[in-house]
């Protein structure tokens, strides 16, 4: 089996135990649970949820048409219980409303790209295999080649610095603009060579092209905007007791998830603190509609990272909607 034949689900045991505290919600309540896997990918989470809660129904979203097409086999294994929905999780409310779903008992999000996407050279995500410089998860819109060949140098540098946290962003942007004058940059291999020649080797040993590729991928797919919209949508859809479980892979993603969940649970920067006497003296803030289940992010165990190096940077955070009436404490997320 080649790598691209599979995607090993990351932190699967932790995702399940956080989403469905034992005994599974399914068995404990009269109405079967409704879940959403907002990042279906290879269906690893979806299959495990469907097996763990035998009466539940699951709506699985992915913006990648290939992922949705691959999912047909899994849907056939769970007749009437797995519904595949092509689209962006930032539009989850409208996508699920189209299926008559307006409330959920749980949402899982496994951010980033799948091994299927990374390992298929023709999708253009990887600097390890030469392919067309594409990186579009949904195979539509502006490709990475369009960005690197058309954006003004300062905008390119801004993307590399912001989404790649690349210290040598300006040098790399200058090199890209010089190279594209000679000939348009059409392949991942050529872009990787340009970046490697422009920036010094990373002392950590990671490939010099890593940060630039991450930055372009995030820009092409508006990944951070999607995460913000997806988190807000998921929180709005949660029924009382419903849980949102998110696995993030790099600090830009995780920062957004951490801040969103802290704010929703009333623990954000704006909340009262014992280090801030003025805030303590102020009238009590209204109770939050959410409870933070992970004051600290969960990390994968050593056995998992040995087996699957891709899991190394994973961080799991989770939130639960309380069985309280919604309050104005979190206006951006309270339903
Ligand atoms: C890490 S993989 C998920 C793997 C999955 N948990 C499994 O076990 O097989 C992430 C998937 O999310 C999809 N994705 C990323 N951003 C998305 C978005 N904004 N909306 C919908 N799908 C998205 C990608 O296309 C990819 O298939």
Short mmCIF file of C-alpha atoms and ligand atoms in Angstrom, two decimals:
data_model
loop_
_atom_site.label_atom_id
_atom_site.label_comp_id
_atom_site.label_asym_id
_atom_site.label_seq_id
_atom_site.Cartn_x
_atom_site.Cartn_y
_atom_site.Cartn_z
CA UNK A 1 0.00 0.00 0.00
CA UNK A 2 1.45 3.38 -0.97
CA UNK A 3 1.11 6.30 1.42
CA UNK A 4 -1.61 7.92 -0.66
CA UNK A 5 -3.90 4.92 -0.19
CA UNK A 6 -4.64 5.92 3.37
CA UNK A 7 -4.85 8.66 5.97
CA UNK A 8 -4.10 7.62 9.54
CA UNK A 9 -6.57 9.43 11.81
CA UNK A 10 -4.79 11.51 14.46
CA UNK A 11 -5.70 11.29 18.18
CA UNK A 12 -8.71 9.15 17.31
CA UNK A 13 -9.12 7.62 20.79
CA UNK A 14 -9.01 11.08 22.41
CA UNK A 15 -11.44 12.51 19.85
CA UNK A 16 -13.96 9.73 20.57
CA UNK A 17 -13.66 9.86 24.35
CA UNK A 18 -14.05 13.66 24.30
CA UNK A 19 -16.92 13.73 21.82
CA UNK A 20 -18.86 10.91 23.41
CA UNK A 21 -18.24 10.65 27.11
CA UNK A 22 -19.04 7.14 28.19
CA UNK A 23 -21.67 5.71 28.01
CA UNK A 24 -22.11 6.98 24.43
CA UNK A 25 -24.77 9.69 24.24
CA UNK A 26 -26.47 7.47 21.69
CA UNK A 27 -27.26 4.75 24.19
CA UNK A 28 -28.05 7.17 27.00
CA UNK A 29 -30.74 9.29 25.37
CA UNK A 30 -34.04 8.53 23.74
CA UNK A 31 -33.33 10.24 20.43
CA UNK A 32 -30.29 9.01 18.47
CA UNK A 33 -27.43 11.48 18.44
CA UNK A 34 -26.63 13.73 15.46
CA UNK A 35 -22.99 14.44 14.74
CA UNK A 36 -21.06 16.39 12.15
CA UNK A 37 -17.56 15.51 10.98
CA UNK A 38 -16.64 18.86 9.46
CA UNK A 39 -13.43 17.51 7.86
CA UNK A 40 -14.30 14.09 6.47
CA UNK A 41 -10.96 13.45 4.68
CA UNK A 42 -10.37 9.70 4.59
CA UNK A 43 -13.36 9.09 6.88
CA UNK A 44 -11.29 7.77 9.81
CA UNK A 45 -13.15 9.81 12.44
CA UNK A 46 -16.51 9.33 10.72
CA UNK A 47 -16.20 5.54 10.60
CA UNK A 48 -15.17 5.38 14.26
CA UNK A 49 -18.05 7.62 15.42
CA UNK A 50 -20.61 5.62 13.44
CA UNK A 51 -19.26 2.38 14.93
CA UNK A 52 -19.10 3.74 18.49
CA UNK A 53 -22.65 5.15 18.51
CA UNK A 54 -24.60 2.56 16.53
CA UNK A 55 -27.82 4.58 16.30
CA UNK A 56 -26.33 7.97 15.50
CA UNK A 57 -26.53 9.86 12.23
CA UNK A 58 -23.49 11.69 10.93
CA UNK A 59 -23.19 14.46 8.38
CA UNK A 60 -19.69 14.59 6.93
CA UNK A 61 -18.46 17.75 5.24
CA UNK A 62 -15.41 18.15 3.01
CA UNK A 63 -14.56 20.83 0.50
CA UNK A 64 -12.48 18.38 -1.54
CA UNK A 65 -14.61 16.63 -4.18
CA UNK A 66 -12.17 13.66 -4.17
CA UNK A 67 -12.79 13.09 -0.44
CA UNK A 68 -16.55 13.13 -0.97
CA UNK A 69 -16.28 10.70 -3.89
CA UNK A 70 -14.09 8.32 -1.84
CA UNK A 71 -16.65 8.48 0.99
CA UNK A 72 -19.34 6.70 -1.06
CA UNK A 73 -17.94 3.31 0.00
CA UNK A 74 -18.20 4.23 3.69
CA UNK A 75 -21.73 5.61 3.22
CA UNK A 76 -22.72 2.25 1.73
CA UNK A 77 -21.42 0.50 4.88
CA UNK A 78 -23.69 2.67 7.06
CA UNK A 79 -26.94 2.91 5.05
CA UNK A 80 -29.00 5.99 5.93
CA UNK A 81 -26.58 7.02 8.70
CA UNK A 82 -23.72 8.76 6.89
CA UNK A 83 -24.56 11.78 4.75
CA UNK A 84 -21.74 13.26 2.67
CA UNK A 85 -21.89 17.00 2.14
CA UNK A 86 -19.50 18.74 -0.26
CA UNK A 87 -18.65 22.27 0.81
CA UNK A 88 -16.76 24.41 3.29
CA UNK A 89 -17.23 24.03 7.01
CA UNK A 90 -17.37 27.82 7.27
CA UNK A 91 -20.77 27.44 5.59
CA UNK A 92 -21.81 24.57 7.87
CA UNK A 93 -25.06 26.18 9.00
CA UNK A 94 -26.38 26.62 5.46
CA UNK A 95 -24.96 23.28 4.26
CA UNK A 96 -26.65 21.34 7.06
CA UNK A 97 -29.87 23.36 6.88
CA UNK A 98 -30.06 22.05 3.30
CA UNK A 99 -30.28 18.57 4.91
CA UNK A 100 -32.85 19.69 7.49
CA UNK A 101 -30.28 19.78 10.32
CA UNK A 102 -30.36 22.75 12.67
CA UNK A 103 -28.92 21.27 15.88
CA UNK A 104 -26.15 18.77 16.65
CA UNK A 105 -24.92 16.71 19.59
CA UNK A 106 -21.31 16.98 18.50
CA UNK A 107 -18.96 18.40 15.87
CA UNK A 108 -15.41 17.25 15.14
CA UNK A 109 -12.87 19.23 13.13
CA UNK A 110 -9.49 17.79 12.12
CA UNK A 111 -7.80 20.79 10.56
CA UNK A 112 -5.42 21.01 7.64
CA UNK A 113 -4.83 18.63 4.76
CA UNK A 114 -5.15 14.87 4.50
CA UNK A 115 -2.42 12.44 3.49
CA UNK A 116 -4.40 11.85 0.29
CA UNK A 117 -3.96 15.52 -0.61
CA UNK A 118 -0.33 15.76 0.52
CA UNK A 119 0.84 12.56 -1.09
CA UNK A 120 -0.74 13.04 -4.52
CA UNK A 121 1.83 15.05 -6.46
CA UNK A 122 -0.82 16.26 -8.91
CA UNK A 123 -2.67 18.13 -6.12
CA UNK A 124 0.42 20.33 -5.79
CA UNK A 125 0.58 20.58 -1.97
CA UNK A 126 3.98 19.04 -1.42
CA UNK A 127 7.56 20.13 -1.96
CA UNK A 128 8.64 16.49 -1.64
CA UNK A 129 7.09 15.37 -4.93
CA UNK A 130 7.15 17.50 -8.06
CA UNK A 131 3.73 18.43 -9.42
CA UNK A 132 1.67 21.34 -10.69
CA UNK A 133 1.70 24.24 -8.20
CA UNK A 134 -1.98 23.98 -7.27
CA UNK A 135 -2.85 23.49 -3.52
CA UNK A 136 -6.60 24.08 -3.97
CA UNK A 137 -8.52 21.76 -1.65
CA UNK A 138 -11.73 22.23 -3.61
CA UNK A 139 -10.07 22.22 -7.05
CA UNK A 140 -11.56 25.64 -7.81
CA UNK A 141 -10.57 29.25 -7.31
CA UNK A 142 -7.07 30.73 -7.44
CA UNK A 143 -4.23 28.23 -7.41
CA UNK A 144 -0.87 28.68 -5.70
CA UNK A 145 0.68 29.19 -9.16
CA UNK A 146 -1.67 32.12 -9.77
CA UNK A 147 -0.66 33.71 -6.46
CA UNK A 148 3.11 33.32 -6.90
CA UNK A 149 3.02 34.48 -10.52
CA UNK A 150 0.75 37.51 -10.10
CA UNK A 151 0.87 38.95 -6.57
CA UNK A 152 2.99 42.05 -6.02
CA UNK A 153 6.20 41.34 -4.09
CA UNK A 154 5.07 43.04 -0.83
CA UNK A 155 1.85 40.99 -0.78
CA UNK A 156 3.79 37.78 -1.32
CA UNK A 157 6.17 38.71 1.49
CA UNK A 158 3.19 39.46 3.76
CA UNK A 159 1.65 36.03 3.06
CA UNK A 160 4.95 34.24 3.76
CA UNK A 161 5.54 36.20 6.96
CA UNK A 162 1.99 35.96 8.33
CA UNK A 163 0.88 32.46 7.34
CA UNK A 164 4.32 30.83 7.32
CA UNK A 165 5.87 32.76 10.20
CA UNK A 166 8.85 32.92 7.80
CA UNK A 167 11.65 35.22 9.00
CA UNK A 168 13.13 35.45 5.51
CA UNK A 169 9.84 36.33 3.83
CA UNK A 170 11.14 39.42 2.03
CA UNK A 171 14.16 37.63 0.59
CA UNK A 172 12.03 34.74 -0.59
CA UNK A 173 9.40 37.06 -2.14
CA UNK A 174 12.17 38.95 -3.96
CA UNK A 175 13.59 35.67 -5.31
CA UNK A 176 10.13 34.51 -6.46
CA UNK A 177 9.52 37.74 -8.35
CA UNK A 178 12.96 37.57 -10.01
CA UNK A 179 12.42 33.94 -11.00
CA UNK A 180 8.95 34.47 -12.45
CA UNK A 181 10.34 37.20 -14.74
CA UNK A 182 12.45 34.50 -16.38
CA UNK A 183 9.51 32.05 -16.67
CA UNK A 184 6.23 31.53 -14.79
CA UNK A 185 6.60 29.24 -11.75
CA UNK A 186 4.44 26.26 -12.62
CA UNK A 187 5.62 23.40 -10.40
CA UNK A 188 6.11 22.63 -6.72
CA UNK A 189 9.66 21.47 -7.49
CA UNK A 190 10.69 24.78 -9.04
CA UNK A 191 9.14 26.83 -6.23
CA UNK A 192 10.90 24.69 -3.62
CA UNK A 193 14.24 25.23 -5.37
CA UNK A 194 13.70 29.00 -5.50
CA UNK A 195 12.87 29.13 -1.78
CA UNK A 196 15.78 26.88 -0.78
CA UNK A 197 18.22 29.04 -2.78
CA UNK A 198 16.87 32.28 -1.28
CA UNK A 199 16.82 31.45 2.44
CA UNK A 200 19.42 29.94 4.76
CA UNK A 201 18.95 26.37 5.96
CA UNK A 202 16.67 26.11 8.99
CA UNK A 203 18.73 25.18 12.07
CA UNK A 204 15.94 22.80 13.17
CA UNK A 205 16.65 20.68 10.10
CA UNK A 206 13.18 21.12 8.56
CA UNK A 207 13.16 21.70 4.81
CA UNK A 208 13.62 25.42 4.06
CA UNK A 209 10.55 25.30 1.80
CA UNK A 210 8.21 24.09 4.59
CA UNK A 211 7.08 27.48 5.88
CA UNK A 212 6.57 28.99 2.42
CA UNK A 213 4.47 26.01 1.30
CA UNK A 214 2.38 26.20 4.49
CA UNK A 215 1.85 29.93 3.93
CA UNK A 216 0.72 29.55 0.34
CA UNK A 217 -1.61 26.67 1.20
CA UNK A 218 -3.26 28.73 3.94
CA UNK A 219 -3.63 31.71 1.58
CA UNK A 220 -4.97 29.68 -1.36
CA UNK A 221 -7.64 28.03 0.81
CA UNK A 222 -8.32 30.94 3.20
CA UNK A 223 -7.76 28.37 5.92
CA UNK A 224 -7.69 30.71 8.91
CA UNK A 225 -10.84 32.56 7.83
CA UNK A 226 -12.51 29.17 7.39
CA UNK A 227 -11.50 28.09 10.90
CA UNK A 228 -12.99 31.23 12.44
CA UNK A 229 -16.26 30.85 10.53
CA UNK A 230 -16.35 27.08 11.12
CA UNK A 231 -15.87 27.35 14.89
CA UNK A 232 -18.58 29.99 15.20
CA UNK A 233 -20.96 27.93 13.07
CA UNK A 234 -20.28 24.71 14.96
CA UNK A 235 -20.81 26.37 18.34
CA UNK A 236 -24.12 27.82 17.17
CA UNK A 237 -25.32 24.40 16.03
CA UNK A 238 -24.55 22.60 19.30
CA UNK A 239 -27.57 21.47 21.29
CA UNK A 240 -27.32 21.63 25.12
CA UNK A 241 -24.70 19.06 26.17
CA UNK A 242 -23.31 19.02 22.62
CA UNK A 243 -19.54 19.02 22.19
CA UNK A 244 -17.12 20.61 19.74
CA UNK A 245 -13.78 18.77 19.40
CA UNK A 246 -11.00 20.32 17.31
CA UNK A 247 -7.58 18.94 16.39
CA UNK A 248 -5.10 21.57 15.14
CA UNK A 249 -1.64 21.05 13.68
CA UNK A 250 0.21 24.33 13.81
CA UNK A 251 0.33 27.31 16.08
CA UNK A 252 -1.66 29.65 13.82
CA UNK A 253 -4.60 27.23 13.80
CA UNK A 254 -4.31 26.34 17.45
CA UNK A 255 -4.18 29.98 18.55
CA UNK A 256 -7.53 30.67 16.86
CA UNK A 257 -9.11 27.55 18.39
CA UNK A 258 -7.73 28.31 21.86
CA UNK A 259 -8.91 31.93 21.82
CA UNK A 260 -12.33 31.06 20.41
CA UNK A 261 -12.99 28.38 23.03
CA UNK A 262 -11.70 30.50 25.89
CA UNK A 263 -13.93 33.40 24.82
CA UNK A 264 -16.95 31.16 24.37
CA UNK A 265 -16.44 29.71 27.86
CA UNK A 266 -16.09 33.20 29.34
CA UNK A 267 -12.39 32.75 30.01
CA UNK A 268 -11.14 35.10 27.31
CA UNK A 269 -8.96 38.15 27.79
CA UNK A 270 -12.12 40.17 28.50
CA UNK A 271 -13.19 37.92 31.43
CA UNK A 272 -12.75 38.72 35.13
CA UNK A 273 -9.40 37.73 36.63
CA UNK A 274 -8.19 37.49 40.23
CA UNK A 275 -5.21 39.52 39.02
CA UNK A 276 -7.59 42.32 38.01
CA UNK A 277 -9.33 43.69 41.14
CA UNK A 278 -11.38 46.18 39.11
CA UNK A 279 -12.95 43.35 37.13
CA UNK A 280 -13.73 41.46 40.36
CA UNK A 281 -15.43 44.52 41.82
CA UNK A 282 -17.56 44.95 38.69
CA UNK A 283 -21.01 43.30 38.50
CA UNK A 284 -20.73 39.57 37.75
CA UNK A 285 -20.60 38.76 34.07
CA UNK A 286 -23.56 36.70 32.88
CA UNK A 287 -22.90 32.94 32.93
CA UNK A 288 -21.40 31.56 29.77
CA UNK A 289 -23.33 29.16 27.56
CA UNK A 290 -20.24 26.96 27.13
CA UNK A 291 -17.80 24.98 29.27
CA UNK A 292 -14.18 24.46 28.31
CA UNK A 293 -13.43 20.72 28.46
CA UNK A 294 -9.69 21.14 27.88
CA UNK A 295 -8.14 23.91 30.03
CA UNK A 296 -4.89 22.63 28.47
CA UNK A 297 -4.75 21.12 25.01
CA UNK A 298 -4.51 17.32 24.87
CA UNK A 299 -1.43 16.00 23.05
CA UNK A 300 -0.87 12.63 21.37
CA UNK A 301 0.97 9.96 23.33
CA UNK A 302 4.45 8.70 22.42
CA UNK A 303 3.07 5.44 21.01
CA UNK A 304 0.98 7.40 18.51
CA UNK A 305 3.74 9.79 17.43
CA UNK A 306 6.12 6.82 16.97
CA UNK A 307 3.53 5.15 14.74
CA UNK A 308 2.45 8.31 12.92
CA UNK A 309 4.96 11.19 12.87
CA UNK A 310 2.27 13.45 11.37
CA UNK A 311 0.57 13.41 14.80
CA UNK A 312 3.55 15.06 16.50
CA UNK A 313 2.25 18.61 16.38
CA UNK A 314 -1.43 17.79 17.05
CA UNK A 315 -3.34 19.58 19.78
CA UNK A 316 -6.91 18.69 20.76
CA UNK A 317 -9.25 21.25 22.36
CA UNK A 318 -12.93 20.84 23.20
CA UNK A 319 -15.95 22.83 24.29
CA UNK A 320 -19.40 21.82 25.56
CA UNK A 321 -22.65 23.76 25.31
CA UNK A 322 -24.18 23.88 28.76
CA UNK A 323 -27.77 22.98 29.41
CA UNK A 324 -28.44 26.62 30.43
CA UNK A 325 -30.56 29.14 28.62
CA UNK A 326 -28.37 31.07 26.15
CA UNK A 327 -27.09 34.34 27.56
CA UNK A 328 -25.64 37.41 25.92
CA UNK A 329 -22.18 36.49 27.34
CA UNK A 330 -20.94 35.19 24.00
CA UNK A 331 -22.97 37.04 21.40
CA UNK A 332 -20.88 35.79 18.50
CA UNK A 333 -21.53 32.12 19.29
CA UNK A 334 -24.65 31.81 21.47
CA UNK A 335 -27.58 30.50 19.46
C1 LIG B 1 -6.76 16.20 8.23
S1 LIG B 1 -7.93 15.80 7.02
C2 LIG B 1 -9.19 14.98 7.93
C3 LIG B 1 -8.92 13.52 8.12
C4 LIG B 1 -10.05 12.76 8.80
N1 LIG B 1 -10.26 13.18 10.18
C5 LIG B 1 -9.80 11.26 8.78
O1 LIG B 1 -9.76 10.65 9.86
O2 LIG B 1 -9.64 10.69 7.71
C6 LIG B 1 -8.67 17.34 6.72
C7 LIG B 1 -9.76 17.32 5.64
O3 LIG B 1 -10.52 18.51 5.84
C8 LIG B 1 -10.83 19.08 4.61
N2 LIG B 1 -10.98 20.52 4.85
C9 LIG B 1 -10.04 21.41 5.22
N3 LIG B 1 -10.56 22.63 5.35
C10 LIG B 1 -11.89 22.51 5.08
C11 LIG B 1 -12.98 23.42 5.06
N4 LIG B 1 -12.80 24.72 5.34
N5 LIG B 1 -14.20 22.95 4.78
C12 LIG B 1 -14.40 21.62 4.50
N6 LIG B 1 -13.40 20.72 4.48
C13 LIG B 1 -12.16 21.16 4.77
C14 LIG B 1 -9.67 18.74 3.72
O4 LIG B 1 -10.08 18.75 2.37
C15 LIG B 1 -9.27 17.36 4.22
O5 LIG B 1 -9.91 16.35 3.46
#
